[in-house]
Coordinates of C-alpha atoms in Angstrom, one line a residue:
X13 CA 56.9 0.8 4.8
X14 CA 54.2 3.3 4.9
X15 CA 50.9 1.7 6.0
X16 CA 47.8 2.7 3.9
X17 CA 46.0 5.8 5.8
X18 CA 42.7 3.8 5.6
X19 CA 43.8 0.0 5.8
X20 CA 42.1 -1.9 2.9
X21 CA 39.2 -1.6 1.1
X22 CA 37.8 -5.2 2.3
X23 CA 35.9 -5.4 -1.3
X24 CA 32.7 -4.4 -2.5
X25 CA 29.9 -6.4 -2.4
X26 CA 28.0 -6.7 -6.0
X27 CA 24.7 -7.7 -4.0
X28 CA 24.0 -4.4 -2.1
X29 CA 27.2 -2.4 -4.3
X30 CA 28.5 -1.2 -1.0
X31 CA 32.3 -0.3 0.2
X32 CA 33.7 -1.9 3.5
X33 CA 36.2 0.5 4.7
X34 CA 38.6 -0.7 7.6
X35 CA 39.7 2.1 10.0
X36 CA 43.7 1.5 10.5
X37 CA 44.7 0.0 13.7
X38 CA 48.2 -1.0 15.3
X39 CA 46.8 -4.3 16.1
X40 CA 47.7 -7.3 14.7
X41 CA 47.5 -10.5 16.2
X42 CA 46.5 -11.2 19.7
X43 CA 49.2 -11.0 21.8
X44 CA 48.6 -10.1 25.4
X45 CA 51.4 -8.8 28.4
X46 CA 54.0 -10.9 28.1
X47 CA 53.5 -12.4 25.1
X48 CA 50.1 -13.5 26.2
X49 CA 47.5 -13.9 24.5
X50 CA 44.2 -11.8 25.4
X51 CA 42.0 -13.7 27.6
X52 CA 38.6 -12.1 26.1
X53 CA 36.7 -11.7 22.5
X54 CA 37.0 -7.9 20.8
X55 CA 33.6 -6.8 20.2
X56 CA 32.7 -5.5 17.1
X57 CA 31.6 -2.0 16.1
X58 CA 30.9 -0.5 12.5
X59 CA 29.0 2.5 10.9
X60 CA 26.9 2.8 8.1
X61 CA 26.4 5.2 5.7
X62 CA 22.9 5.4 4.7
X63 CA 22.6 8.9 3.3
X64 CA 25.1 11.5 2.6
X65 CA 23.6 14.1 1.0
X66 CA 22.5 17.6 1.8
X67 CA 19.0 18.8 2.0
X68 CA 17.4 17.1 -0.6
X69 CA 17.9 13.6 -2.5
X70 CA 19.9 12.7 -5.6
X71 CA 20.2 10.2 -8.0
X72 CA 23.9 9.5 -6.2
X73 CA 23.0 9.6 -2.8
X74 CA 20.3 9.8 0.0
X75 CA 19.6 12.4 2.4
X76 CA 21.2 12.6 6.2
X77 CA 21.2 9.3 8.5
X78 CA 23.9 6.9 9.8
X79 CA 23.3 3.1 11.6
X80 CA 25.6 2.7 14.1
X81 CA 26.0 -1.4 14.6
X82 CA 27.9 -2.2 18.0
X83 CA 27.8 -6.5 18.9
X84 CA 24.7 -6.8 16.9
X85 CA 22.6 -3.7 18.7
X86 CA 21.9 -0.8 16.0
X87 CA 21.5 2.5 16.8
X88 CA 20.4 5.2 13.8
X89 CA 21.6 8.7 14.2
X90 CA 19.1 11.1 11.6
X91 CA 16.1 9.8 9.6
X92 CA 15.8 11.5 6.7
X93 CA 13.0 10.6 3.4
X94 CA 13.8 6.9 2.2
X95 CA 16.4 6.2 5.2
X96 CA 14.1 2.8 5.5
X97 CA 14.9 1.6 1.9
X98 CA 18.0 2.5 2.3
X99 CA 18.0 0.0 5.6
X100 CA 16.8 -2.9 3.0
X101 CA 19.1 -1.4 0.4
X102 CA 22.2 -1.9 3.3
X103 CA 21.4 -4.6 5.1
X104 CA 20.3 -2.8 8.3
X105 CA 18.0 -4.1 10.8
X106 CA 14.1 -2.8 11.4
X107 CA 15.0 -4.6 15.2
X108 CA 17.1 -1.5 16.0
X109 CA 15.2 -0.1 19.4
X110 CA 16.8 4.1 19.2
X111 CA 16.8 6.4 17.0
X112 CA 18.9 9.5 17.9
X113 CA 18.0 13.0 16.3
X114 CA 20.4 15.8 15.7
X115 CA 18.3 18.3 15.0
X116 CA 14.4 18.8 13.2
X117 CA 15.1 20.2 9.6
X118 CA 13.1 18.1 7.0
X119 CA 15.9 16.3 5.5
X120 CA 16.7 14.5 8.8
X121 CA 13.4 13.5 10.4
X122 CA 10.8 13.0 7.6
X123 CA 12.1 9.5 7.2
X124 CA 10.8 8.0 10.6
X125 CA 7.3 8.7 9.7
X126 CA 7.7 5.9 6.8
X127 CA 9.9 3.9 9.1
X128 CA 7.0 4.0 11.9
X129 CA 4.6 2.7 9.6
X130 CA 6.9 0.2 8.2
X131 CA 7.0 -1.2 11.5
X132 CA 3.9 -1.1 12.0
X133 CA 2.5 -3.1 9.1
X134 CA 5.7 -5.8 9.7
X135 CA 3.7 -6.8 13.3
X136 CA 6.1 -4.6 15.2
X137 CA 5.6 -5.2 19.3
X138 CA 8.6 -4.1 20.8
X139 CA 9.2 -0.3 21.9
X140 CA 11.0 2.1 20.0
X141 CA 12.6 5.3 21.3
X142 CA 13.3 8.4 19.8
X143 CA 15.6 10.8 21.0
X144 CA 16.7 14.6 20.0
X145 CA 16.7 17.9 21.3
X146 CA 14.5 20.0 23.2
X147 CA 11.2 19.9 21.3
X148 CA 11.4 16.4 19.9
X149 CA 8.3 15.5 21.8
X150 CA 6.1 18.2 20.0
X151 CA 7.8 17.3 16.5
X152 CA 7.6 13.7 17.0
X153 CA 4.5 13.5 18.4
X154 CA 3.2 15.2 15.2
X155 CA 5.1 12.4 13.2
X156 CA 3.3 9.5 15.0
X157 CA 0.0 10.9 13.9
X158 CA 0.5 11.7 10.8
X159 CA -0.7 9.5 8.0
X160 CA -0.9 5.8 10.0
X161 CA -3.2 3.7 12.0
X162 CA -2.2 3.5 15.7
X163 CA 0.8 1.9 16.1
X164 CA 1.4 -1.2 16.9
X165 CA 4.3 -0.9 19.5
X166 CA 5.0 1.4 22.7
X167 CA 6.9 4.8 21.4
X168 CA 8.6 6.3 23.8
X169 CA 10.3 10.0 23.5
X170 CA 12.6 11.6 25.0
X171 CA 14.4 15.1 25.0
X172 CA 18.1 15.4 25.6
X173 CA 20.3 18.5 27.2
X174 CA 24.1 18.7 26.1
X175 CA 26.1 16.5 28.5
X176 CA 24.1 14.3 30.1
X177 CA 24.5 10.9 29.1
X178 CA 21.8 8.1 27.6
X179 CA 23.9 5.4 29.7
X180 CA 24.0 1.4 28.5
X181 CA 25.9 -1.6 29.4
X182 CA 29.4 -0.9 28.3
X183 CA 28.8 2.5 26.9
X184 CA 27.3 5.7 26.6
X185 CA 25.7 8.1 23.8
X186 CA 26.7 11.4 24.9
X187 CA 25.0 14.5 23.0
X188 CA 26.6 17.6 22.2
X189 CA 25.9 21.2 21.3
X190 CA 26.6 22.0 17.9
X191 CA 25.8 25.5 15.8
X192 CA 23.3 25.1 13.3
X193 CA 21.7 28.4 12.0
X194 CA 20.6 29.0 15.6
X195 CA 18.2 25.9 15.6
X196 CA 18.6 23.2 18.7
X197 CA 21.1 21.0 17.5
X198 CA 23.0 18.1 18.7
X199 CA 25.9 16.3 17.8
X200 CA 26.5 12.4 19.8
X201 CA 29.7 10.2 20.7
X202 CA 29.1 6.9 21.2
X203 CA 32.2 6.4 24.2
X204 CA 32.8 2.8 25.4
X205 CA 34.0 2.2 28.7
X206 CA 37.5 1.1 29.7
X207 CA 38.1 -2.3 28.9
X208 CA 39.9 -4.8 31.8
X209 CA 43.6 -5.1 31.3
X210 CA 45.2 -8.2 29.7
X211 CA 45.4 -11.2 31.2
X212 CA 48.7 -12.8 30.9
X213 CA 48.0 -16.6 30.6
X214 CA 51.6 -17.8 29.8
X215 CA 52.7 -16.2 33.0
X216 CA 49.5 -18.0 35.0
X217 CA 51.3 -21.2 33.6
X218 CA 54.0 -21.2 35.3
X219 CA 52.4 -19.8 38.6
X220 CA 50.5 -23.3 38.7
X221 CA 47.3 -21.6 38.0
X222 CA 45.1 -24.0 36.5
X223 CA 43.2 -23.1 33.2
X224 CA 39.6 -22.4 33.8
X225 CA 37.4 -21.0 36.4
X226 CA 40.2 -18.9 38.4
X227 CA 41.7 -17.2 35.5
X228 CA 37.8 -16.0 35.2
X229 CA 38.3 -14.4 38.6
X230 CA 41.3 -13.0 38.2
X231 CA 40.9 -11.2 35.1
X232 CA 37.4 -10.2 36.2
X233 CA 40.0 -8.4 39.2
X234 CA 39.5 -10.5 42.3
X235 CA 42.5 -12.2 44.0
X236 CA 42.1 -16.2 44.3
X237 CA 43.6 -18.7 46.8
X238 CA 45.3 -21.5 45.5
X239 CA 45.5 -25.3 46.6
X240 CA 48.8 -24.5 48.3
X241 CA 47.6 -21.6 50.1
X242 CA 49.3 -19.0 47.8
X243 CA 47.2 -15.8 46.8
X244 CA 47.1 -14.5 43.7
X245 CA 46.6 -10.4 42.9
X246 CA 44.8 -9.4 39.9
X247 CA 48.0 -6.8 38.9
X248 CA 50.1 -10.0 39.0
X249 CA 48.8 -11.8 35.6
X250 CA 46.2 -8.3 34.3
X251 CA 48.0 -5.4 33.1
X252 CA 46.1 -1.9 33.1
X253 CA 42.9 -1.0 32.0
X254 CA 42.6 0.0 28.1
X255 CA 40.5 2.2 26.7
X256 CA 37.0 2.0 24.5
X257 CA 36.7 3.5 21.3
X258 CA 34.9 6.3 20.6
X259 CA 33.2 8.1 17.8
X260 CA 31.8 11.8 17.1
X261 CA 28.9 12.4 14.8
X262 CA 28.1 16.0 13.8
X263 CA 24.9 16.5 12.6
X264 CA 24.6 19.6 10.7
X265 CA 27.0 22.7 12.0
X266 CA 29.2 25.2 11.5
X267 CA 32.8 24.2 12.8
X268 CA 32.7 25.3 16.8
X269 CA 34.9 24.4 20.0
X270 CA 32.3 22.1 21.2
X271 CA 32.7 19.8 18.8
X272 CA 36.5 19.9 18.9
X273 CA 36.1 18.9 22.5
X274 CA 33.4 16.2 22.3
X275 CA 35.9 14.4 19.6
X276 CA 39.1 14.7 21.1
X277 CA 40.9 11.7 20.5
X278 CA 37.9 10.2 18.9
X279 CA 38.6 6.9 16.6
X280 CA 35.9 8.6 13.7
X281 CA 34.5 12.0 13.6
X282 CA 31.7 12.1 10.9
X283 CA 31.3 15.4 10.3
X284 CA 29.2 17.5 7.6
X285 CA 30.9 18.9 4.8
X286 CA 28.5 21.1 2.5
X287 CA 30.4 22.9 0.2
X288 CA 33.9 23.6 -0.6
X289 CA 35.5 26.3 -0.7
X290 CA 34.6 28.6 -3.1
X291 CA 31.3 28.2 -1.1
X292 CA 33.0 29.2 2.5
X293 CA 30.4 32.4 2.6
X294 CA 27.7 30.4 1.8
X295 CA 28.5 27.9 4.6
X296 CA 28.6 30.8 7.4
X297 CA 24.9 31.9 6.0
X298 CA 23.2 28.7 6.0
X299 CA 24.8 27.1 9.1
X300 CA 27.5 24.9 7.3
X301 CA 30.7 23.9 6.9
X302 CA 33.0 23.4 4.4
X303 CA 35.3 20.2 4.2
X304 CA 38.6 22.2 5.0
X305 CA 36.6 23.5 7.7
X306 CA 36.0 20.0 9.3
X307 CA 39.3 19.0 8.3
X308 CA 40.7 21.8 10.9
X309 CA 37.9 20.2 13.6
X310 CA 39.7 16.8 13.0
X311 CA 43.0 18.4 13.4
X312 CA 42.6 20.2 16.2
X313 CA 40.4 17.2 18.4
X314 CA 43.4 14.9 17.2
X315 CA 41.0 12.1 15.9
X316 CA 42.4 9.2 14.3
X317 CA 39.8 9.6 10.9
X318 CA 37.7 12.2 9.4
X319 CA 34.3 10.9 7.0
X320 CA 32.8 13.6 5.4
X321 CA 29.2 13.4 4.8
X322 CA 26.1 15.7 3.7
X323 CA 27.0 17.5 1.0
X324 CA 25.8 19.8 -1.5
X325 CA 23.9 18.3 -4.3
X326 CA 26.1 20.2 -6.8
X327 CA 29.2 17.5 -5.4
X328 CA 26.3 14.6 -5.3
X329 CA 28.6 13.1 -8.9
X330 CA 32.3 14.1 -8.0
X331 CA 33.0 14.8 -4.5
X332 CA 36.6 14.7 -5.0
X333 CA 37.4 18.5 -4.9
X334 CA 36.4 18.2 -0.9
X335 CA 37.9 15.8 -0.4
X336 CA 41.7 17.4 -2.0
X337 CA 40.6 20.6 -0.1
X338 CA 40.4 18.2 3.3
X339 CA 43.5 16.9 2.7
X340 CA 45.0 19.7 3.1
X341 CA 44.9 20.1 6.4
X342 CA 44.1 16.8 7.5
X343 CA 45.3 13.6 5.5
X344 CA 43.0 10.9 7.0
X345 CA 40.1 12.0 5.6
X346 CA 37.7 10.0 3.8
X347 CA 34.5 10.9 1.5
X348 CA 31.4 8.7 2.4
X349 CA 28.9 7.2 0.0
X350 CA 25.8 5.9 0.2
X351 CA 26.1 2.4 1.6
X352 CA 29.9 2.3 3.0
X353 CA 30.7 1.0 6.2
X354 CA 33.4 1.5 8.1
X355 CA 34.9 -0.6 10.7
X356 CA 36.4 0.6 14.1
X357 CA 38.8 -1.7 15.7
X358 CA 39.9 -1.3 19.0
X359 CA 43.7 0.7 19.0
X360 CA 45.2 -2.0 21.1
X361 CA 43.5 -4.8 20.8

């Protein structure tokens, strides 16, 4: 039996009319090495859709930002006019402590000015950090000031250069150089470490390993001595290392090799997807791409998904003629909306 390209569509939720969409995986269960079951919890990790329009609003759909939600931190990528309603609209938390810019065109930044003062007038204490290209302190700066009181919390900003890392427990954002109508653009991948192997508890059983504390050690790969004097290896009862997940997120940009080599192999790539095809001229003046044109970024970086997002207000109604066009070249493609949120399970979990 063919399994759906996107699992299932988990319901929607008549309270904030949002889509749940679950990225497929070959999981199912928890079976570990062996037949073991896995010896640790799978952390969670979802995007949100929180505008996925181009340039300007419509009555459909927001302008440009995504929350990225891993084990209860929240990241925003893009903060474009009315990303903070959209927040209370979605369900998405004012705590969140980074917000990641691709790039300083109106329809992605204007947003964090309301979002600032927001925050401020909620009693906000704790820091927040913005991040973006070179010249995100001058164009930020300017967004502090403008139009509030002093704020109530630290700000701190930061510019980023391709390649080098923002580094946290567990993972890394990692920004990338993307081509965007020769403006300083990024695109990010959130990349998770490698997770520890499985531990095979079955197997520790019948060792005479006793449940608690010293299966701790061992899966946490430290050899233990036992009450008989035998020593137990980690590679006896963990099996390899497995890898995090890992998703691209465009910004705006034409199609280009750096992308294609910051997703490769990526769970999701959100990528932009302007116009269609009879618009393919269009695209190369403004800075765009068209959705067959991310569809062949998919392709070739061998991602598992494809969401489109920002597009043209003339597809803000009926988007589904990208989407067919997509297809084309890359099946697992899927059209974001305002609101939808997509879970990414780990591959092998």
């Amino acid at each position: 039996m063919r399994r759906p390209l996107f699992g299932r569509f988990r319901g929607i939720r008549s309270r904030a009319h949002f889509v749940i969409v679950s990225i497929p995986s070959r999981r199912r269960g928890r079976q570990g090495a062996g037949g073991g079951r896995v010896y640790s919890s799978a952390m969670s990790l979802a995007l949100r859709l929180l505008g996925t329009s181009a340039s300007r609003p419509t009555v459909e759909r927001n302008v440009a930002s995504v929350a990225l939600v891993r084990e209860g931190e929240t990241l925003l990528f893009d903060c474009g006019e009315g990303t903070q309603r959209q927040m209370m609209r979605y369900g998405v938390s004012f705590g969140l402590e980074d917000i990641f810019f691709t790039h300083f065109h109106a329809d992605h930044v204007i947003g964090v000015i309301g979002l600032m003062r927001t925050m401020a007038l909620q009693g906000r204490t704790e820091r927040l950090r913005l991040w973006g290209p070179r010249g995100a302190a001058r164009v930020l700066k300017r967004a502090e000031d403008f139009g509030m009181d002093r704020l109530s919390f630290p700000l701190e900003i930061a510019e980023l250069e391709p390649g080098t890392p923002v580094k946290r427990t567990d993972y890394a954002i990692v920004p990338f150089a993307v081509d965007h109508r020769g403006s300083r653009s990024l695109g990010y991948t959130l990349v998770e470490d490698d997770r520890k192997g499985r531990f095979n508890p079955e197997l520790a059983r019948e060792l005479g390993i006793p449940e608690g504390p010293l299966w701790g050690e061992i899966h946490r790969g430290r050899a233990v001595t036992l009450a008989d004097g035998r020593v137990v290896e980690p590679s006896a009862l963990v099996g390899p290392p497995r890898a995090g997940r890992k998703i691209a997120l465009t910004g705006d940009t034409r199609p280009c090799a750096a992308t294609v080599e910051a997703a490769r192999n990526a769970d999701v790539l959100v990528h932009e997807a302007t116009f269609g095809d009879e618009e393919a001229v269009r695209a190369v003046e403004t800075g765009h791409s068209t959705a067959r044109e991310a569809a062949r970024v998919a392709a070739d970086a061998g991602v598992r998904s494809l969401v489109l997002m920002h597009f043209s207000a003339r597809y803000s109604r009926d988007a589904s003629d990208l989407g067919r066009e997509a297809r084309e070249v890359f099946e697992r493609t899927v059209l974001g909306k305002d609101g939808m949120e997509i879970d990414v399970p780990y591959r092998d979990a």
